[in-house]
Amino acid sequence: SQKIEQNSEALNIQEGKTATLTCNYTNYSPAYLQWYRQDPGRGPVFLLLIRENEKEKRKERLKVTFDTTLKQSLFHITASQPADSATYLCALDSTGGKLIFGQGTELSVKP
Amino acid sequence: NAGVTQTPKFQVLKTGQSMTLQCAQDMNHNSMYWYRQDPGMGLRLIYYSASEGTTDKGEVPNGYNVSRLNKREFSLRLESAAPSQTSVYFCASRGFQGVVNTQYFGPGTRLTVL
């Protein structure tokens, strides 16, 4: 069955550094992959989508890469700030517009 | 636009009680979804509705029923609550953000079953 895994450990980094989060998947070839941000007590919020034919996508300080050979996506936040502290979820498309979510990686940026 | 709204925000039930979680969206989206989120498990799809009048099972449908009342509203019912259904429940709808077709989530309902 389709499986998607993110860094299980929380990621702690210093303000100003680059945070890199990993999303790996197996038994599937998605047409696209999405990244969401979730703050405590709130629903996820869409950040970026990258298609299978795109190697990289950028939005302000965010960068996402998609390697269909490695079956992996990397999510980077450059010049990180304490306000970037949250849980980040990756999700793969499935049939019928459904998404399969990873368990999320909690990022903490210390000042 | 209010986006996706959910009621109630919090609920405590006893084992065997029933309840309905309400969800509404004002973005004219066709597709709507119900997820549950448990620690370390990520979001798991319970049921979804691709359009008004249709519903389908997701990954974890047992113990739940849904109703797509109209295009705006999609409710989730627990007929006989069990402690294993203690979770945070999110409703979502799917539509375009610019050129990207993505999901919009509600604030969630935190349910505890004793």
PDB file of C-alpha atoms in Angstrom:
ATOM      1  CA  SER A   1       0.000   0.000   0.000  1.00  0.00           C
ATOM      2  CA  GLN A   2       1.015   3.631  -0.412  1.00  0.00           C
ATOM      3  CA  LYS A   3       3.214   4.848   2.403  1.00  0.00           C
ATOM      4  CA  ILE A   4       4.592   8.288   3.190  1.00  0.00           C
ATOM      5  CA  GLU A   5       7.104   9.111   5.921  1.00  0.00           C
ATOM      6  CA  GLN A   6       8.519  12.322   7.309  1.00  0.00           C
ATOM      7  CA  ASN A   7      11.311  13.000   9.814  1.00  0.00           C
ATOM      8  CA  SER A   8       9.858  11.474  12.953  1.00  0.00           C
ATOM      9  CA  GLU A   9      12.077  13.508  15.248  1.00  0.00           C
ATOM     10  CA  ALA A  10      11.351  17.136  15.964  1.00  0.00           C
ATOM     11  CA  LEU A  11      13.779  19.529  14.300  1.00  0.00           C
ATOM     12  CA  ASN A  12      15.396  22.240  16.423  1.00  0.00           C
ATOM     13  CA  ILE A  13      17.429  24.927  14.697  1.00  0.00           C
ATOM     14  CA  GLN A  14      18.836  28.364  15.395  1.00  0.00           C
ATOM     15  CA  GLU A  15      17.251  31.481  13.953  1.00  0.00           C
ATOM     16  CA  GLY A  16      18.817  32.454  10.629  1.00  0.00           C
ATOM     17  CA  LYS A  17      19.764  28.889   9.671  1.00  0.00           C
ATOM     18  CA  THR A  18      18.165  26.818   6.935  1.00  0.00           C
ATOM     19  CA  ALA A  19      15.669  24.166   8.016  1.00  0.00           C
ATOM     20  CA  THR A  20      15.423  21.067   5.823  1.00  0.00           C
ATOM     21  CA  LEU A  21      12.525  18.645   6.202  1.00  0.00           C
ATOM     22  CA  THR A  22      12.289  15.302   4.422  1.00  0.00           C
ATOM     23  CA  CYS A  23       9.341  13.432   2.951  1.00  0.00           C
ATOM     24  CA  ASN A  24       9.810   9.912   1.570  1.00  0.00           C
ATOM     25  CA  TYR A  25       7.184   7.741  -0.096  1.00  0.00           C
ATOM     26  CA  THR A  26       6.914   4.168  -1.339  1.00  0.00           C
ATOM     27  CA  ASN A  27       4.655   2.057  -3.548  1.00  0.00           C
ATOM     28  CA  TYR A  28       3.367   5.046  -5.449  1.00  0.00           C
ATOM     29  CA  SER A  29       4.138   7.482  -8.246  1.00  0.00           C
ATOM     30  CA  PRO A  30       2.255  10.689  -7.428  1.00  0.00           C
ATOM     31  CA  ALA A  31       1.517  13.312 -10.030  1.00  0.00           C
ATOM     32  CA  TYR A  32       2.179  16.002  -7.437  1.00  0.00           C
ATOM     33  CA  LEU A  33       3.119  16.565  -3.835  1.00  0.00           C
ATOM     34  CA  GLN A  34       1.924  19.274  -1.460  1.00  0.00           C
ATOM     35  CA  TRP A  35       3.317  20.823   1.726  1.00  0.00           C
ATOM     36  CA  TYR A  36       1.150  22.235   4.519  1.00  0.00           C
ATOM     37  CA  ARG A  37       1.850  24.114   7.726  1.00  0.00           C
ATOM     38  CA  GLN A  38      -0.067  23.374  10.921  1.00  0.00           C
ATOM     39  CA  ASP A  39       0.044  25.522  14.039  1.00  0.00           C
ATOM     40  CA  PRO A  40      -1.050  24.098  17.428  1.00  0.00           C
ATOM     41  CA  GLY A  41      -4.817  23.942  17.748  1.00  0.00           C
ATOM     42  CA  ARG A  42      -5.434  24.850  14.103  1.00  0.00           C
ATOM     43  CA  GLY A  43      -6.095  23.134  10.801  1.00  0.00           C
ATOM     44  CA  PRO A  44      -3.357  22.681   8.175  1.00  0.00           C
ATOM     45  CA  VAL A  45      -2.721  25.526   5.739  1.00  0.00           C
ATOM     46  CA  PHE A  46      -1.469  24.942   2.186  1.00  0.00           C
ATOM     47  CA  LEU A  47       2.021  26.227   1.374  1.00  0.00           C
ATOM     48  CA  LEU A  48       3.341  24.794  -1.887  1.00  0.00           C
ATOM     49  CA  LEU A  49       2.607  22.233  -4.584  1.00  0.00           C
ATOM     50  CA  ILE A  50       5.221  20.640  -6.832  1.00  0.00           C
ATOM     51  CA  ARG A  51       4.414  18.491  -9.861  1.00  0.00           C
ATOM     52  CA  GLU A  52       6.251  15.320 -10.916  1.00  0.00           C
ATOM     53  CA  ASN A  53       7.849  17.081 -13.873  1.00  0.00           C
ATOM     54  CA  GLU A  54       9.190  19.911 -11.698  1.00  0.00           C
ATOM     55  CA  LYS A  55      12.493  19.549  -9.898  1.00  0.00           C
ATOM     56  CA  GLU A  56      12.158  22.605  -7.700  1.00  0.00           C
ATOM     57  CA  LYS A  57       9.583  25.187  -6.636  1.00  0.00           C
ATOM     58  CA  ARG A  58      10.183  28.380  -4.655  1.00  0.00           C
ATOM     59  CA  LYS A  59       7.994  30.799  -2.742  1.00  0.00           C
ATOM     60  CA  GLU A  60       9.686  33.577  -0.805  1.00  0.00           C
ATOM     61  CA  ARG A  61      11.941  31.819   1.779  1.00  0.00           C
ATOM     62  CA  LEU A  62      10.494  28.376   0.993  1.00  0.00           C
ATOM     63  CA  LYS A  63      11.925  25.882  -1.477  1.00  0.00           C
ATOM     64  CA  VAL A  64      10.634  22.420  -2.317  1.00  0.00           C
ATOM     65  CA  THR A  65      12.394  19.771  -4.383  1.00  0.00           C
ATOM     66  CA  PHE A  66      10.901  16.592  -5.827  1.00  0.00           C
ATOM     67  CA  ASP A  67      13.055  13.612  -6.819  1.00  0.00           C
ATOM     68  CA  THR A  68      10.836  10.933  -8.379  1.00  0.00           C
ATOM     69  CA  THR A  69      13.800   8.547  -8.686  1.00  0.00           C
ATOM     70  CA  LEU A  70      14.591   8.693  -4.977  1.00  0.00           C
ATOM     71  CA  LYS A  71      10.855   9.032  -4.178  1.00  0.00           C
ATOM     72  CA  GLN A  72      11.649  11.960  -1.956  1.00  0.00           C
ATOM     73  CA  SER A  73      10.761  15.601  -1.445  1.00  0.00           C
ATOM     74  CA  LEU A  74      12.809  18.090   0.551  1.00  0.00           C
ATOM     75  CA  PHE A  75      11.295  21.218   2.074  1.00  0.00           C
ATOM     76  CA  HIS A  76      13.679  24.068   2.909  1.00  0.00           C
ATOM     77  CA  ILE A  77      13.069  27.237   4.909  1.00  0.00           C
ATOM     78  CA  THR A  78      15.951  29.669   4.498  1.00  0.00           C
ATOM     79  CA  ALA A  79      16.806  32.423   7.009  1.00  0.00           C
ATOM     80  CA  SER A  80      14.449  30.735   9.482  1.00  0.00           C
ATOM     81  CA  GLN A  81      12.596  32.776  12.090  1.00  0.00           C
ATOM     82  CA  PRO A  82      10.894  31.822  15.375  1.00  0.00           C
ATOM     83  CA  ALA A  83       7.571  32.494  13.609  1.00  0.00           C
ATOM     84  CA  ASP A  84       8.359  29.533  11.322  1.00  0.00           C
ATOM     85  CA  SER A  85       7.985  27.181  14.306  1.00  0.00           C
ATOM     86  CA  ALA A  86       5.119  24.792  13.476  1.00  0.00           C
ATOM     87  CA  THR A  87       4.431  21.283  12.242  1.00  0.00           C
ATOM     88  CA  TYR A  88       4.926  20.762   8.521  1.00  0.00           C
ATOM     89  CA  LEU A  89       2.995  18.075   6.652  1.00  0.00           C
ATOM     90  CA  CYS A  90       3.647  16.634   3.226  1.00  0.00           C
ATOM     91  CA  ALA A  91       0.855  15.043   1.213  1.00  0.00           C
ATOM     92  CA  LEU A  92       0.690  13.006  -1.990  1.00  0.00           C
ATOM     93  CA  ASP A  93      -2.214  13.034  -4.407  1.00  0.00           C
ATOM     94  CA  SER A  94      -4.311   9.929  -4.751  1.00  0.00           C
ATOM     95  CA  THR A  95      -7.338   8.970  -6.818  1.00  0.00           C
ATOM     96  CA  GLY A  96     -10.447  11.143  -6.685  1.00  0.00           C
ATOM     97  CA  GLY A  97      -8.643  14.240  -5.494  1.00  0.00           C
ATOM     98  CA  LYS A  98      -7.777  12.616  -2.192  1.00  0.00           C
ATOM     99  CA  LEU A  99      -4.512  13.304  -0.374  1.00  0.00           C
ATOM    100  CA  ILE A 100      -2.359  10.922   1.650  1.00  0.00           C
ATOM    101  CA  PHE A 101      -0.602  12.765   4.473  1.00  0.00           C
ATOM    102  CA  GLY A 102       2.647  12.101   6.262  1.00  0.00           C
ATOM    103  CA  GLN A 103       2.695  12.254  10.041  1.00  0.00           C
ATOM    104  CA  GLY A 104       4.332  15.683  10.052  1.00  0.00           C
ATOM    105  CA  THR A 105       7.597  17.102  11.334  1.00  0.00           C
ATOM    106  CA  GLU A 106       7.624  19.582  14.204  1.00  0.00           C
ATOM    107  CA  LEU A 107      10.038  22.462  13.619  1.00  0.00           C
ATOM    108  CA  SER A 108      11.241  24.704  16.426  1.00  0.00           C
ATOM    109  CA  VAL A 109      13.323  27.782  15.586  1.00  0.00           C
ATOM    110  CA  LYS A 110      15.140  29.252  18.560  1.00  0.00           C
ATOM    111  CA  PRO A 111      16.095  32.950  18.721  1.00  0.00           C
TER     112      PRO A 111
ATOM    113  CA  ASN B   1     -15.456  34.505   3.272  1.00  0.00           C
ATOM    114  CA  ALA B   2     -15.480  32.377   6.426  1.00  0.00           C
ATOM    115  CA  GLY B   3     -13.820  29.495   4.536  1.00  0.00           C
ATOM    116  CA  VAL B   4     -14.446  26.133   6.238  1.00  0.00           C
ATOM    117  CA  THR B   5     -16.269  26.221   9.571  1.00  0.00           C
ATOM    118  CA  GLN B   6     -16.775  23.369  12.036  1.00  0.00           C
ATOM    119  CA  THR B   7     -18.957  22.933  15.090  1.00  0.00           C
ATOM    120  CA  PRO B   8     -18.523  22.174  17.889  1.00  0.00           C
ATOM    121  CA  LYS B   9     -14.914  23.075  18.730  1.00  0.00           C
ATOM    122  CA  PHE B  10     -14.776  20.713  21.706  1.00  0.00           C
ATOM    123  CA  GLN B  11     -16.927  17.784  22.795  1.00  0.00           C
ATOM    124  CA  VAL B  12     -16.810  15.157  25.528  1.00  0.00           C
ATOM    125  CA  LEU B  13     -18.932  12.032  25.100  1.00  0.00           C
ATOM    126  CA  LYS B  14     -19.505   8.906  27.094  1.00  0.00           C
ATOM    127  CA  THR B  15     -19.028   5.515  25.437  1.00  0.00           C
ATOM    128  CA  GLY B  16     -22.136   4.641  23.455  1.00  0.00           C
ATOM    129  CA  GLN B  17     -23.410   8.181  22.989  1.00  0.00           C
ATOM    130  CA  SER B  18     -23.989   9.573  19.521  1.00  0.00           C
ATOM    131  CA  MET B  19     -23.221  12.929  18.009  1.00  0.00           C
ATOM    132  CA  THR B  20     -22.905  14.768  14.710  1.00  0.00           C
ATOM    133  CA  LEU B  21     -20.004  16.987  13.743  1.00  0.00           C
ATOM    134  CA  GLN B  22     -21.018  19.798  11.423  1.00  0.00           C
ATOM    135  CA  CYS B  23     -18.963  21.280   8.605  1.00  0.00           C
ATOM    136  CA  ALA B  24     -19.784  24.039   6.126  1.00  0.00           C
ATOM    137  CA  GLN B  25     -17.829  25.855   3.415  1.00  0.00           C
ATOM    138  CA  ASP B  26     -18.699  29.056   1.584  1.00  0.00           C
ATOM    139  CA  MET B  27     -16.230  28.726  -1.299  1.00  0.00           C
ATOM    140  CA  ASN B  28     -18.579  26.866  -3.670  1.00  0.00           C
ATOM    141  CA  HIS B  29     -16.286  23.827  -3.693  1.00  0.00           C
ATOM    142  CA  ASN B  30     -17.540  20.503  -5.004  1.00  0.00           C
ATOM    143  CA  SER B  31     -15.342  18.149  -2.956  1.00  0.00           C
ATOM    144  CA  MET B  32     -15.336  17.864   0.827  1.00  0.00           C
ATOM    145  CA  TYR B  33     -13.444  15.592   3.237  1.00  0.00           C
ATOM    146  CA  TRP B  34     -13.420  14.392   6.836  1.00  0.00           C
ATOM    147  CA  TYR B  35     -10.103  13.479   8.516  1.00  0.00           C
ATOM    148  CA  ARG B  36      -9.050  12.431  11.964  1.00  0.00           C
ATOM    149  CA  GLN B  37      -5.661  13.350  13.408  1.00  0.00           C
ATOM    150  CA  ASP B  38      -4.014  11.320  16.148  1.00  0.00           C
ATOM    151  CA  PRO B  39      -0.546  11.854  17.661  1.00  0.00           C
ATOM    152  CA  GLY B  40       2.144  10.339  15.442  1.00  0.00           C
ATOM    153  CA  MET B  41      -0.419   9.163  12.864  1.00  0.00           C
ATOM    154  CA  GLY B  42      -0.901  12.185  10.674  1.00  0.00           C
ATOM    155  CA  LEU B  43      -4.208  12.962   9.023  1.00  0.00           C
ATOM    156  CA  ARG B  44      -6.265   9.923   8.009  1.00  0.00           C
ATOM    157  CA  LEU B  45      -9.222  10.187   5.664  1.00  0.00           C
ATOM    158  CA  ILE B  46     -12.529   8.956   7.092  1.00  0.00           C
ATOM    159  CA  TYR B  47     -14.997   9.800   4.316  1.00  0.00           C
ATOM    160  CA  TYR B  48     -15.122  12.134   1.386  1.00  0.00           C
ATOM    161  CA  SER B  49     -17.676  13.576  -1.010  1.00  0.00           C
ATOM    162  CA  ALA B  50     -16.583  14.348  -4.554  1.00  0.00           C
ATOM    163  CA  SER B  51     -19.781  16.262  -5.268  1.00  0.00           C
ATOM    164  CA  GLU B  52     -23.200  16.966  -3.822  1.00  0.00           C
ATOM    165  CA  GLY B  53     -25.123  13.721  -3.497  1.00  0.00           C
ATOM    166  CA  THR B  54     -22.101  11.387  -3.444  1.00  0.00           C
ATOM    167  CA  THR B  55     -20.039  10.027  -0.573  1.00  0.00           C
ATOM    168  CA  ASP B  56     -17.246   7.440  -0.411  1.00  0.00           C
ATOM    169  CA  LYS B  57     -15.244   5.682   2.255  1.00  0.00           C
ATOM    170  CA  GLY B  58     -11.693   6.686   3.012  1.00  0.00           C
ATOM    171  CA  GLU B  59      -8.979   4.880   4.942  1.00  0.00           C
ATOM    172  CA  VAL B  60     -10.738   4.608   8.350  1.00  0.00           C
ATOM    173  CA  PRO B  61     -14.559   4.681   7.872  1.00  0.00           C
ATOM    174  CA  ASN B  62     -15.619   2.143  10.504  1.00  0.00           C
ATOM    175  CA  GLY B  63     -17.834   3.609  13.222  1.00  0.00           C
ATOM    176  CA  TYR B  64     -18.735   6.715  11.197  1.00  0.00           C
ATOM    177  CA  ASN B  65     -21.405   7.847   8.771  1.00  0.00           C
ATOM    178  CA  VAL B  66     -21.606  10.998   6.672  1.00  0.00           C
ATOM    179  CA  SER B  67     -24.222  13.119   4.959  1.00  0.00           C
ATOM    180  CA  ARG B  68     -23.629  15.607   2.158  1.00  0.00           C
ATOM    181  CA  LEU B  69     -26.660  17.735   2.944  1.00  0.00           C
ATOM    182  CA  ASN B  70     -26.067  20.198   0.092  1.00  0.00           C
ATOM    183  CA  LYS B  71     -23.073  21.703  -1.672  1.00  0.00           C
ATOM    184  CA  ARG B  72     -22.078  23.704   1.415  1.00  0.00           C
ATOM    185  CA  GLU B  73     -22.518  21.192   4.213  1.00  0.00           C
ATOM    186  CA  PHE B  74     -20.926  17.815   5.009  1.00  0.00           C
ATOM    187  CA  SER B  75     -21.645  16.235   8.387  1.00  0.00           C
ATOM    188  CA  LEU B  76     -19.948  13.358  10.208  1.00  0.00           C
ATOM    189  CA  ARG B  77     -21.940  11.177  12.602  1.00  0.00           C
ATOM    190  CA  LEU B  78     -20.749   8.857  15.338  1.00  0.00           C
ATOM    191  CA  GLU B  79     -23.639   6.500  16.089  1.00  0.00           C
ATOM    192  CA  SER B  80     -22.131   4.825  19.164  1.00  0.00           C
ATOM    193  CA  ALA B  81     -18.951   6.541  20.301  1.00  0.00           C
ATOM    194  CA  ALA B  82     -15.988   4.476  21.483  1.00  0.00           C
ATOM    195  CA  PRO B  83     -12.806   5.600  23.309  1.00  0.00           C
ATOM    196  CA  SER B  84     -10.831   4.734  20.138  1.00  0.00           C
ATOM    197  CA  GLN B  85     -12.646   7.620  18.443  1.00  0.00           C
ATOM    198  CA  THR B  86     -11.031  10.159  20.738  1.00  0.00           C
ATOM    199  CA  SER B  87      -9.241  12.376  18.257  1.00  0.00           C
ATOM    200  CA  VAL B  88      -9.151  15.739  16.538  1.00  0.00           C
ATOM    201  CA  TYR B  89     -11.462  15.838  13.528  1.00  0.00           C
ATOM    202  CA  PHE B  90     -10.857  18.110  10.566  1.00  0.00           C
ATOM    203  CA  CYS B  91     -13.154  18.914   7.705  1.00  0.00           C
ATOM    204  CA  ALA B  92     -11.712  20.163   4.415  1.00  0.00           C
ATOM    205  CA  SER B  93     -12.923  21.275   1.014  1.00  0.00           C
ATOM    206  CA  ARG B  94     -11.001  21.250  -2.255  1.00  0.00           C
ATOM    207  CA  GLY B  95     -10.717  24.096  -4.680  1.00  0.00           C
ATOM    208  CA  PHE B  96      -8.359  26.370  -6.557  1.00  0.00           C
ATOM    209  CA  GLN B  97      -5.908  28.724  -4.901  1.00  0.00           C
ATOM    210  CA  GLY B  98      -4.702  30.599  -7.945  1.00  0.00           C
ATOM    211  CA  VAL B  99      -3.849  27.813 -10.408  1.00  0.00           C
ATOM    212  CA  VAL B 100      -3.303  25.176  -7.719  1.00  0.00           C
ATOM    213  CA  ASN B 101      -6.072  22.762  -6.729  1.00  0.00           C
ATOM    214  CA  THR B 102      -5.625  22.224  -3.017  1.00  0.00           C
ATOM    215  CA  GLN B 103      -7.477  21.561   0.234  1.00  0.00           C
ATOM    216  CA  TYR B 104      -8.751  24.122   2.716  1.00  0.00           C
ATOM    217  CA  PHE B 105      -9.149  22.967   6.310  1.00  0.00           C
ATOM    218  CA  GLY B 106     -11.473  23.955   9.105  1.00  0.00           C
ATOM    219  CA  PRO B 107     -10.258  24.661  12.660  1.00  0.00           C
ATOM    220  CA  GLY B 108     -11.028  21.160  13.931  1.00  0.00           C
ATOM    221  CA  THR B 109     -13.218  19.520  16.576  1.00  0.00           C
ATOM    222  CA  ARG B 110     -11.501  18.029  19.597  1.00  0.00           C
ATOM    223  CA  LEU B 111     -13.487  14.981  20.689  1.00  0.00           C
ATOM    224  CA  THR B 112     -12.923  12.973  23.853  1.00  0.00           C
ATOM    225  CA  VAL B 113     -14.823   9.728  24.442  1.00  0.00           C
ATOM    226  CA  LEU B 114     -14.757   8.502  28.025  1.00  0.00           C
TER     227      LEU B 114
END
